[in-house]
mmCIF file of C-alpha atoms and ligand atoms in Angstrom:
data_model
loop_
_atom_site.group_PDB
_atom_site.id
_atom_site.type_symbol
_atom_site.label_atom_id
_atom_site.label_comp_id
_atom_site.label_asym_id
_atom_site.label_seq_id
_atom_site.Cartn_x
_atom_site.Cartn_y
_atom_site.Cartn_z
ATOM 1 C CA UNK A 22 -46.714 -13.886 42.531
ATOM 2 C CA UNK A 23 -47.754 -16.377 45.275
ATOM 3 C CA UNK A 24 -47.048 -20.107 44.868
ATOM 4 C CA UNK A 25 -50.790 -20.922 45.028
ATOM 5 C CA UNK A 26 -51.593 -18.325 42.365
ATOM 6 C CA UNK A 27 -48.785 -19.606 40.158
ATOM 7 C CA UNK A 28 -49.950 -23.231 40.425
ATOM 8 C CA UNK A 29 -53.512 -22.214 39.638
ATOM 9 C CA UNK A 30 -52.263 -20.504 36.470
ATOM 10 C CA UNK A 31 -49.975 -23.366 35.431
ATOM 11 C CA UNK A 32 -46.348 -22.824 34.421
ATOM 12 C CA UNK A 33 -45.201 -19.218 33.976
ATOM 13 C CA UNK A 34 -45.090 -18.229 30.288
ATOM 14 C CA UNK A 35 -44.405 -14.513 30.279
ATOM 15 C CA UNK A 36 -43.018 -12.414 27.438
ATOM 16 C CA UNK A 37 -39.469 -13.119 28.646
ATOM 17 C CA UNK A 38 -40.042 -16.835 29.251
ATOM 18 C CA UNK A 39 -36.760 -18.781 29.021
ATOM 19 C CA UNK A 40 -34.764 -15.674 28.017
ATOM 20 C CA UNK A 41 -31.312 -15.468 29.533
ATOM 21 C CA UNK A 42 -31.053 -12.176 31.421
ATOM 22 C CA UNK A 43 -28.041 -10.726 33.265
ATOM 23 C CA UNK A 44 -28.792 -8.043 35.854
ATOM 24 C CA UNK A 45 -25.927 -6.164 37.534
ATOM 25 C CA UNK A 46 -26.680 -4.508 40.869
ATOM 26 C CA UNK A 47 -29.347 -7.138 41.582
ATOM 27 C CA UNK A 48 -28.825 -7.115 45.359
ATOM 28 C CA UNK A 49 -30.732 -3.863 45.961
ATOM 29 C CA UNK A 50 -33.184 -1.234 44.716
ATOM 30 C CA UNK A 51 -33.896 -1.030 41.004
ATOM 31 C CA UNK A 52 -31.753 -4.019 39.956
ATOM 32 C CA UNK A 53 -33.459 -6.208 42.578
ATOM 33 C CA UNK A 54 -36.945 -5.251 41.337
ATOM 34 C CA UNK A 55 -36.014 -5.683 37.687
ATOM 35 C CA UNK A 56 -34.460 -9.131 38.265
ATOM 36 C CA UNK A 57 -37.539 -10.294 40.175
ATOM 37 C CA UNK A 58 -39.869 -9.032 37.429
ATOM 38 C CA UNK A 59 -37.945 -10.966 34.765
ATOM 39 C CA UNK A 60 -37.986 -14.042 37.016
ATOM 40 C CA UNK A 61 -41.748 -13.787 37.455
ATOM 41 C CA UNK A 62 -42.047 -13.947 33.661
ATOM 42 C CA UNK A 63 -40.217 -17.280 33.635
ATOM 43 C CA UNK A 64 -36.844 -15.887 32.544
ATOM 44 C CA UNK A 65 -33.464 -17.328 33.481
ATOM 45 C CA UNK A 66 -31.875 -14.547 35.490
ATOM 46 C CA UNK A 67 -28.207 -14.157 36.460
ATOM 47 C CA UNK A 68 -27.887 -11.928 39.520
ATOM 48 C CA UNK A 69 -24.634 -9.988 39.818
ATOM 49 C CA UNK A 70 -23.518 -7.824 42.760
ATOM 50 C CA UNK A 71 -21.045 -8.066 45.642
ATOM 51 C CA UNK A 72 -23.444 -9.014 48.482
ATOM 52 C CA UNK A 73 -23.923 -12.753 48.083
ATOM 53 C CA UNK A 74 -26.522 -13.195 50.861
ATOM 54 C CA UNK A 75 -28.932 -10.731 49.220
ATOM 55 C CA UNK A 76 -28.463 -12.432 45.848
ATOM 56 C CA UNK A 77 -29.165 -15.888 47.317
ATOM 57 C CA UNK A 78 -32.357 -14.610 48.928
ATOM 58 C CA UNK A 79 -33.542 -13.096 45.635
ATOM 59 C CA UNK A 80 -32.580 -16.272 43.745
ATOM 60 C CA UNK A 81 -34.891 -18.256 46.023
ATOM 61 C CA UNK A 82 -37.762 -15.832 45.351
ATOM 62 C CA UNK A 83 -37.220 -16.063 41.582
ATOM 63 C CA UNK A 84 -37.051 -19.872 41.624
ATOM 64 C CA UNK A 85 -40.296 -19.970 43.619
ATOM 65 C CA UNK A 86 -41.964 -17.534 41.209
ATOM 66 C CA UNK A 87 -41.308 -19.808 38.223
ATOM 67 C CA UNK A 88 -38.056 -18.360 36.921
ATOM 68 C CA UNK A 89 -34.552 -19.751 37.171
ATOM 69 C CA UNK A 90 -31.876 -17.797 39.000
ATOM 70 C CA UNK A 91 -28.113 -17.903 39.222
ATOM 71 C CA UNK A 92 -26.484 -15.845 41.995
ATOM 72 C CA UNK A 93 -22.969 -14.709 41.117
ATOM 73 C CA UNK A 94 -21.065 -12.494 43.532
ATOM 74 C CA UNK A 95 -19.210 -10.163 41.239
ATOM 75 C CA UNK A 96 -17.642 -6.732 41.614
ATOM 76 C CA UNK A 97 -18.330 -5.129 38.226
ATOM 77 C CA UNK A 98 -15.150 -3.060 38.478
ATOM 78 C CA UNK A 99 -13.167 -6.321 38.374
ATOM 79 C CA UNK A 100 -13.041 -7.026 34.656
ATOM 80 C CA UNK A 101 -11.730 -10.592 35.011
ATOM 81 C CA UNK A 102 -14.518 -11.426 37.456
ATOM 82 C CA UNK A 103 -17.170 -10.029 35.082
ATOM 83 C CA UNK A 104 -15.783 -12.157 32.217
ATOM 84 C CA UNK A 105 -15.843 -15.174 34.565
ATOM 85 C CA UNK A 106 -19.464 -14.416 35.543
ATOM 86 C CA UNK A 107 -20.616 -14.271 31.909
ATOM 87 C CA UNK A 108 -18.885 -17.617 31.248
ATOM 88 C CA UNK A 109 -20.946 -19.063 34.142
ATOM 89 C CA UNK A 110 -24.124 -17.631 32.607
ATOM 90 C CA UNK A 111 -23.342 -19.107 29.171
ATOM 91 C CA UNK A 112 -22.726 -22.498 30.731
ATOM 92 C CA UNK A 113 -25.903 -22.424 32.848
ATOM 93 C CA UNK A 114 -28.342 -20.737 30.427
ATOM 94 C CA UNK A 115 -26.742 -21.359 27.020
ATOM 95 C CA UNK A 116 -26.260 -17.680 26.099
ATOM 96 C CA UNK A 117 -27.154 -14.115 27.029
ATOM 97 C CA UNK A 118 -30.237 -12.467 25.512
ATOM 98 C CA UNK A 119 -30.506 -9.397 27.723
ATOM 99 C CA UNK A 120 -28.096 -7.361 29.858
ATOM 100 C CA UNK A 121 -29.380 -4.825 32.370
ATOM 101 C CA UNK A 122 -26.653 -2.554 33.782
ATOM 102 C CA UNK A 123 -28.087 -1.346 37.076
ATOM 103 C CA UNK A 124 -25.015 -1.484 39.370
ATOM 104 C CA UNK A 125 -24.316 2.053 40.485
ATOM 105 C CA UNK A 126 -22.719 4.237 43.123
ATOM 106 C CA UNK A 127 -23.629 7.774 44.202
ATOM 107 C CA UNK A 128 -21.393 9.892 46.435
ATOM 108 C CA UNK A 129 -22.742 13.429 46.681
ATOM 109 C CA UNK A 130 -20.768 16.627 47.236
ATOM 110 C CA UNK A 131 -20.614 20.075 45.681
ATOM 111 C CA UNK A 132 -17.947 20.141 42.959
ATOM 112 C CA UNK A 133 -15.816 22.549 45.014
ATOM 113 C CA UNK A 134 -15.477 20.053 47.863
ATOM 114 C CA UNK A 135 -15.643 16.796 45.886
ATOM 115 C CA UNK A 136 -12.835 14.334 46.595
ATOM 116 C CA UNK A 137 -11.192 13.115 43.370
ATOM 117 C CA UNK A 138 -11.060 9.589 44.799
ATOM 118 C CA UNK A 139 -14.869 9.633 45.167
ATOM 119 C CA UNK A 140 -15.238 10.516 41.494
ATOM 120 C CA UNK A 141 -12.821 7.689 40.621
ATOM 121 C CA UNK A 142 -14.912 5.222 42.661
ATOM 122 C CA UNK A 143 -18.124 6.292 40.900
ATOM 123 C CA UNK A 144 -16.469 6.161 37.470
ATOM 124 C CA UNK A 145 -15.216 2.653 38.252
ATOM 125 C CA UNK A 146 -18.740 1.332 38.898
ATOM 126 C CA UNK A 147 -21.026 3.557 36.802
ATOM 127 C CA UNK A 148 -18.882 3.708 33.651
ATOM 128 C CA UNK A 149 -16.177 1.020 33.676
ATOM 129 C CA UNK A 150 -18.472 -1.502 35.390
ATOM 130 C CA UNK A 151 -21.071 -1.047 32.651
ATOM 131 C CA UNK A 152 -18.356 -1.214 29.983
ATOM 132 C CA UNK A 153 -16.979 -4.461 31.448
ATOM 133 C CA UNK A 154 -20.420 -6.078 31.370
ATOM 134 C CA UNK A 155 -21.204 -4.865 27.833
ATOM 135 C CA UNK A 156 -17.874 -6.050 26.440
ATOM 136 C CA UNK A 157 -18.357 -9.425 28.139
ATOM 137 C CA UNK A 158 -21.798 -10.080 26.607
ATOM 138 C CA UNK A 159 -21.349 -8.512 23.167
ATOM 139 C CA UNK A 160 -19.411 -11.417 21.575
ATOM 140 C CA UNK A 161 -22.271 -13.749 22.611
ATOM 141 C CA UNK A 162 -24.938 -11.396 21.237
ATOM 142 C CA UNK A 163 -22.958 -10.780 18.011
ATOM 143 C CA UNK A 164 -22.806 -14.548 17.446
ATOM 144 C CA UNK A 165 -26.580 -14.819 17.954
ATOM 145 C CA UNK A 166 -27.266 -11.685 15.852
ATOM 146 C CA UNK A 167 -29.653 -10.575 18.554
ATOM 147 C CA UNK A 168 -29.763 -9.200 22.054
ATOM 148 C CA UNK A 169 -30.741 -6.268 24.181
ATOM 149 C CA UNK A 170 -28.621 -4.079 26.461
ATOM 150 C CA UNK A 171 -30.353 -1.673 28.832
ATOM 151 C CA UNK A 172 -28.153 0.853 30.625
ATOM 152 C CA UNK A 173 -29.651 2.646 33.596
ATOM 153 C CA UNK A 174 -28.300 6.165 33.518
ATOM 154 C CA UNK A 175 -30.146 9.056 35.189
ATOM 155 C CA UNK A 176 -31.849 12.349 34.466
ATOM 156 C CA UNK A 177 -28.665 13.681 36.110
ATOM 157 C CA UNK A 178 -26.937 12.279 33.009
ATOM 158 C CA UNK A 179 -28.627 14.886 30.784
ATOM 159 C CA UNK A 180 -28.462 17.887 33.109
ATOM 160 C CA UNK A 181 -25.932 18.491 35.909
ATOM 161 C CA UNK A 182 -27.492 19.009 39.325
ATOM 162 C CA UNK A 183 -25.968 19.908 42.689
ATOM 163 C CA UNK A 184 -24.673 18.324 44.870
ATOM 164 C CA UNK A 185 -24.401 15.493 42.329
ATOM 165 C CA UNK A 186 -21.728 16.969 40.028
ATOM 166 C CA UNK A 187 -19.456 13.906 40.233
ATOM 167 C CA UNK A 188 -22.309 11.424 39.875
ATOM 168 C CA UNK A 189 -23.767 13.479 37.007
ATOM 169 C CA UNK A 190 -20.478 13.345 35.124
ATOM 170 C CA UNK A 191 -20.398 9.527 35.358
ATOM 171 C CA UNK A 192 -23.972 9.313 34.087
ATOM 172 C CA UNK A 193 -23.217 11.732 31.215
ATOM 173 C CA UNK A 194 -20.308 9.414 30.348
ATOM 174 C CA UNK A 195 -22.603 6.396 30.352
ATOM 175 C CA UNK A 196 -25.081 8.193 28.069
ATOM 176 C CA UNK A 197 -22.296 9.084 25.617
ATOM 177 C CA UNK A 198 -20.944 5.546 25.582
ATOM 178 C CA UNK A 199 -24.418 4.048 25.114
ATOM 179 C CA UNK A 200 -25.305 6.373 22.228
ATOM 180 C CA UNK A 201 -22.001 5.576 20.468
ATOM 181 C CA UNK A 202 -22.547 1.830 20.922
ATOM 182 C CA UNK A 203 -26.039 2.172 19.468
ATOM 183 C CA UNK A 204 -24.526 3.522 16.249
ATOM 184 C CA UNK A 205 -21.926 0.729 16.169
ATOM 185 C CA UNK A 206 -24.658 -1.892 16.535
ATOM 186 C CA UNK A 207 -27.053 -0.364 14.023
ATOM 187 C CA UNK A 208 -28.701 -3.129 11.961
ATOM 188 C CA UNK A 209 -27.014 -5.968 13.879
ATOM 189 C CA UNK A 210 -30.134 -7.172 15.685
ATOM 190 C CA UNK A 211 -28.695 -6.004 19.013
ATOM 191 C CA UNK A 212 -30.655 -3.180 20.631
ATOM 192 C CA UNK A 213 -29.161 -0.743 23.119
ATOM 193 C CA UNK A 214 -31.437 1.284 25.384
ATOM 194 C CA UNK A 215 -31.075 4.022 27.954
ATOM 195 C CA UNK A 216 -33.376 4.258 30.950
ATOM 196 C CA UNK A 217 -33.218 7.707 32.560
ATOM 197 C CA UNK A 218 -34.817 7.792 36.016
ATOM 198 C CA UNK A 219 -35.379 10.830 38.222
ATOM 199 C CA UNK A 220 -35.343 10.376 41.996
ATOM 200 C CA UNK A 221 -36.443 6.835 42.848
ATOM 201 C CA UNK A 222 -37.169 5.524 46.334
ATOM 202 C CA UNK A 223 -34.245 3.130 46.864
ATOM 203 C CA UNK A 224 -31.390 2.911 49.397
ATOM 204 C CA UNK A 225 -29.247 5.018 47.007
ATOM 205 C CA UNK A 226 -31.680 7.953 46.992
ATOM 206 C CA UNK A 227 -32.351 7.666 50.726
ATOM 207 C CA UNK A 228 -28.597 7.905 51.412
ATOM 208 C CA UNK A 229 -28.154 10.815 48.991
ATOM 209 C CA UNK A 230 -30.920 12.787 50.705
ATOM 210 C CA UNK A 231 -28.948 12.659 53.946
ATOM 211 C CA UNK A 232 -26.413 15.057 52.449
ATOM 212 C CA UNK A 233 -26.265 18.450 54.186
ATOM 213 C CA UNK A 234 -27.349 20.408 51.118
ATOM 214 C CA UNK A 235 -30.420 18.171 50.583
ATOM 215 C CA UNK A 236 -31.454 17.996 54.219
ATOM 216 C CA UNK A 237 -35.222 18.403 54.431
ATOM 217 C CA UNK A 238 -35.913 17.014 50.947
ATOM 218 C CA UNK A 239 -38.193 14.093 51.643
ATOM 219 C CA UNK A 240 -38.137 10.664 50.001
ATOM 220 C CA UNK A 241 -41.917 11.215 49.747
ATOM 221 C CA UNK A 242 -41.005 13.132 46.580
ATOM 222 C CA UNK A 243 -39.296 10.054 45.141
ATOM 223 C CA UNK A 244 -40.964 7.766 42.606
ATOM 224 C CA UNK A 245 -41.503 4.054 43.341
ATOM 225 C CA UNK A 246 -38.846 1.663 42.002
ATOM 226 C CA UNK A 247 -41.498 -0.332 40.101
ATOM 227 C CA UNK A 248 -41.844 2.588 37.647
ATOM 228 C CA UNK A 249 -38.252 1.966 36.600
ATOM 229 C CA UNK A 250 -38.920 -1.786 36.434
ATOM 230 C CA UNK A 251 -41.694 -1.158 33.898
ATOM 231 C CA UNK A 252 -39.425 1.193 31.917
ATOM 232 C CA UNK A 253 -36.643 -1.401 31.798
ATOM 233 C CA UNK A 254 -38.973 -4.222 30.740
ATOM 234 C CA UNK A 255 -40.511 -2.032 28.018
ATOM 235 C CA UNK A 256 -37.048 -0.993 26.793
ATOM 236 C CA UNK A 257 -35.914 -4.638 26.605
ATOM 237 C CA UNK A 258 -39.148 -5.888 25.009
ATOM 238 C CA UNK A 259 -39.379 -3.236 22.276
ATOM 239 C CA UNK A 260 -35.728 -2.194 21.899
ATOM 240 C CA UNK A 261 -36.643 1.375 22.848
ATOM 241 C CA UNK A 262 -33.831 3.893 22.455
ATOM 242 C CA UNK A 263 -34.567 5.881 25.586
ATOM 243 C CA UNK A 264 -37.183 5.704 28.332
ATOM 244 C CA UNK A 265 -37.451 8.462 30.932
ATOM 245 C CA UNK A 266 -38.980 8.028 34.372
ATOM 246 C CA UNK A 267 -41.266 9.959 34.529
ATOM 247 C CA UNK A 268 -41.984 9.808 30.772
ATOM 248 C CA UNK A 269 -40.713 12.802 28.791
ATOM 249 C CA UNK A 270 -38.521 14.201 31.580
ATOM 250 C CA UNK A 271 -35.307 14.076 29.530
ATOM 251 C CA UNK A 272 -37.085 15.843 26.661
ATOM 252 C CA UNK A 273 -37.811 18.695 29.059
ATOM 253 C CA UNK A 274 -34.111 18.647 30.023
ATOM 254 C CA UNK A 275 -33.078 18.816 26.368
ATOM 255 C CA UNK A 276 -35.358 21.832 25.855
ATOM 256 C CA UNK A 277 -34.041 23.396 29.075
ATOM 257 C CA UNK A 278 -30.500 23.127 27.697
ATOM 258 C CA UNK A 279 -31.479 25.824 25.163
ATOM 259 C CA UNK A 280 -31.758 28.231 28.116
ATOM 260 C CA UNK A 281 -28.987 27.133 30.512
ATOM 261 C CA UNK A 282 -28.918 30.324 32.594
ATOM 262 C CA UNK A 283 -32.669 30.249 33.242
ATOM 263 C CA UNK A 284 -32.491 26.521 34.050
ATOM 264 C CA UNK A 285 -29.673 27.092 36.569
ATOM 265 C CA UNK A 286 -31.747 29.732 38.332
ATOM 266 C CA UNK A 287 -34.870 27.542 38.363
ATOM 267 C CA UNK A 288 -32.946 24.541 39.734
ATOM 268 C CA UNK A 289 -31.317 26.657 42.408
ATOM 269 C CA UNK A 290 -34.637 28.143 43.555
ATOM 270 C CA UNK A 291 -36.463 24.807 43.052
ATOM 271 C CA UNK A 292 -34.078 22.903 45.347
ATOM 272 C CA UNK A 293 -34.751 25.446 48.095
ATOM 273 C CA UNK A 294 -38.522 25.109 47.652
ATOM 274 C CA UNK A 295 -38.283 21.300 47.668
ATOM 275 C CA UNK A 296 -36.283 21.397 50.913
ATOM 276 C CA UNK A 297 -38.886 23.593 52.569
ATOM 277 C CA UNK A 298 -41.781 21.483 51.220
ATOM 278 C CA UNK A 299 -40.007 18.312 52.330
ATOM 279 C CA UNK A 300 -39.578 19.713 55.827
ATOM 280 C CA UNK A 301 -43.316 20.532 55.957
ATOM 281 C CA UNK A 302 -44.198 17.025 54.715
ATOM 282 C CA UNK A 303 -42.208 15.406 57.479
ATOM 283 C CA UNK A 304 -38.748 15.258 55.899
ATOM 284 C CA UNK A 305 -37.237 17.240 58.760
ATOM 285 C CA UNK A 306 -36.273 13.982 60.446
ATOM 286 C CA UNK A 307 -33.307 13.730 58.068
ATOM 287 C CA UNK A 308 -30.133 13.259 60.111
ATOM 288 C CA UNK A 309 -28.126 16.386 60.840
ATOM 289 C CA UNK A 310 -24.811 14.813 59.914
ATOM 290 C CA UNK A 311 -23.171 14.474 56.514
ATOM 291 C CA UNK A 312 -23.884 11.261 54.573
ATOM 292 C CA UNK A 313 -21.558 8.451 55.660
ATOM 293 C CA UNK A 314 -19.420 6.722 53.053
HETATM 294 N N1 NAP B 24 -32.411 5.708 43.073
HETATM 295 C C1 NAP B 24 -32.399 6.732 42.247
HETATM 296 O O1 NAP B 24 -32.956 7.806 42.563
HETATM 297 C C2 NAP B 24 -31.753 6.617 40.901
HETATM 298 C C3 NAP B 24 -32.028 7.628 39.964
HETATM 299 C C4 NAP B 24 -31.450 7.563 38.709
HETATM 300 C C5 NAP B 24 -30.613 6.508 38.397
HETATM 301 N N2 NAP B 24 -30.358 5.536 39.315
HETATM 302 C C6 NAP B 24 -29.458 4.457 38.928
HETATM 303 O O2 NAP B 24 -30.128 3.232 39.052
HETATM 304 C C7 NAP B 24 -29.179 2.192 39.315
HETATM 305 C C8 NAP B 24 -29.631 1.405 40.538
HETATM 306 O O3 NAP B 24 -29.608 2.271 41.665
HETATM 307 P P1 NAP B 24 -30.478 1.998 42.972
HETATM 308 O O4 NAP B 24 -31.198 3.237 43.268
HETATM 309 O O5 NAP B 24 -31.197 0.726 42.841
HETATM 310 O O6 NAP B 24 -29.301 1.889 44.059
HETATM 311 P P2 NAP B 24 -29.004 0.842 45.224
HETATM 312 O O7 NAP B 24 -30.246 0.382 45.854
HETATM 313 O O8 NAP B 24 -27.958 1.509 46.041
HETATM 314 O O9 NAP B 24 -28.356 -0.382 44.433
HETATM 315 C C9 NAP B 24 -27.099 -0.268 43.843
HETATM 316 C C10 NAP B 24 -26.691 -1.635 43.357
HETATM 317 O O10 NAP B 24 -25.410 -1.528 42.718
HETATM 318 C C11 NAP B 24 -24.601 -2.587 43.202
HETATM 319 N N3 NAP B 24 -23.187 -2.229 43.144
HETATM 320 C C12 NAP B 24 -22.573 -1.125 43.624
HETATM 321 N N4 NAP B 24 -21.253 -1.210 43.423
HETATM 322 C C13 NAP B 24 -21.036 -2.389 42.788
HETATM 323 C C14 NAP B 24 -19.871 -3.060 42.327
HETATM 324 N N5 NAP B 24 -18.649 -2.520 42.446
HETATM 325 N N6 NAP B 24 -20.017 -4.261 41.722
HETATM 326 C C15 NAP B 24 -21.239 -4.830 41.595
HETATM 327 N N7 NAP B 24 -22.377 -4.245 42.003
HETATM 328 C C16 NAP B 24 -22.265 -3.046 42.617
HETATM 329 C C17 NAP B 24 -25.056 -2.807 44.641
HETATM 330 O O11 NAP B 24 -24.767 -4.144 45.037
HETATM 331 P P3 NAP B 24 -23.617 -4.578 46.085
HETATM 332 O O12 NAP B 24 -23.445 -3.470 47.066
HETATM 333 O O13 NAP B 24 -24.167 -5.843 46.665
HETATM 334 O O14 NAP B 24 -22.408 -4.821 45.248
HETATM 335 C C18 NAP B 24 -26.559 -2.643 44.485
HETATM 336 O O15 NAP B 24 -27.137 -3.864 44.094
HETATM 337 C C19 NAP B 24 -27.838 2.887 39.509
HETATM 338 O O16 NAP B 24 -27.094 2.811 38.321
HETATM 339 C C20 NAP B 24 -28.219 4.312 39.793
HETATM 340 O O17 NAP B 24 -27.197 5.215 39.452
HETATM 341 C C21 NAP B 24 -30.913 5.561 40.558
#
């Protein structure tokens, strides 16, 4: 929202006005868009990621848009640092109403060639990073008898896809952990939601599509990041259990799991078709080399 537009409307009083929101992975892609959207609603937003410069830049945008931002450089795999960051948030904003776990890492490879250390790195961010953040905010939310946690998993967390076997397994783990936590928090006033996006146009997806086996698949087939922003805001506002992007996609995956052999064949053929279509639509400019790490 522009400064002139904001002044003409008076102070920002959105649905999340004055809420204290923690967003991990706020320096890029989905987390960046989500943090900005909360800020534009007048929320107090804590921005967590490792790249400080990007967080500072976003903090300025949020402050200009009528929100209040706190940039905290924090590696979510460092449990002590995450606990420190949440202490800073409590001091600055007086509590934590909402946690969005968006920090994530994707390293693609077929399972046969996958390096165990790559899987460990993804587990550290996608599973343990989310766990660290949840365990840091839960005592605060328990005390307040309210709160909302939104974990960004993936459609690859309901159905394994190649060459994302390692990534898929981390997202399956996050789904399992989130569903178990939801039972533990039943009737406490704390809501736990899953957002399950398909391919979204962010630096993560653009990097993944450079992999040899996805060469030719174009980012033109990816959905805009703002679709996930809307899903996350809806999940936090209404305490929705699960929101798929696009809507209903995970339901299709659940049905497909009744026919795993057929689904495997369709995915195998479908990836080939997508690669050819992507090449026709201009995706053939994908680099020839393997994705850098
Ligand atoms: N894009 C997609 O197609 C897609 C689809 C389904 C699900 N998702 C999920 O959506 C979430 C956001 O992904 P994205 O597409 O927005 O990716 P992105 O643009 O690559 O952003 C990833 C974010 O995670 C942060 N991060 C990575 N490692 C971290 C660490 N150790 N500590 C703290 N922050 C860390 C990065 O910040 P720093 O590097 O500054 O630390 C960055 O802000 C991820 O969980 C991803 O798995 C994405």
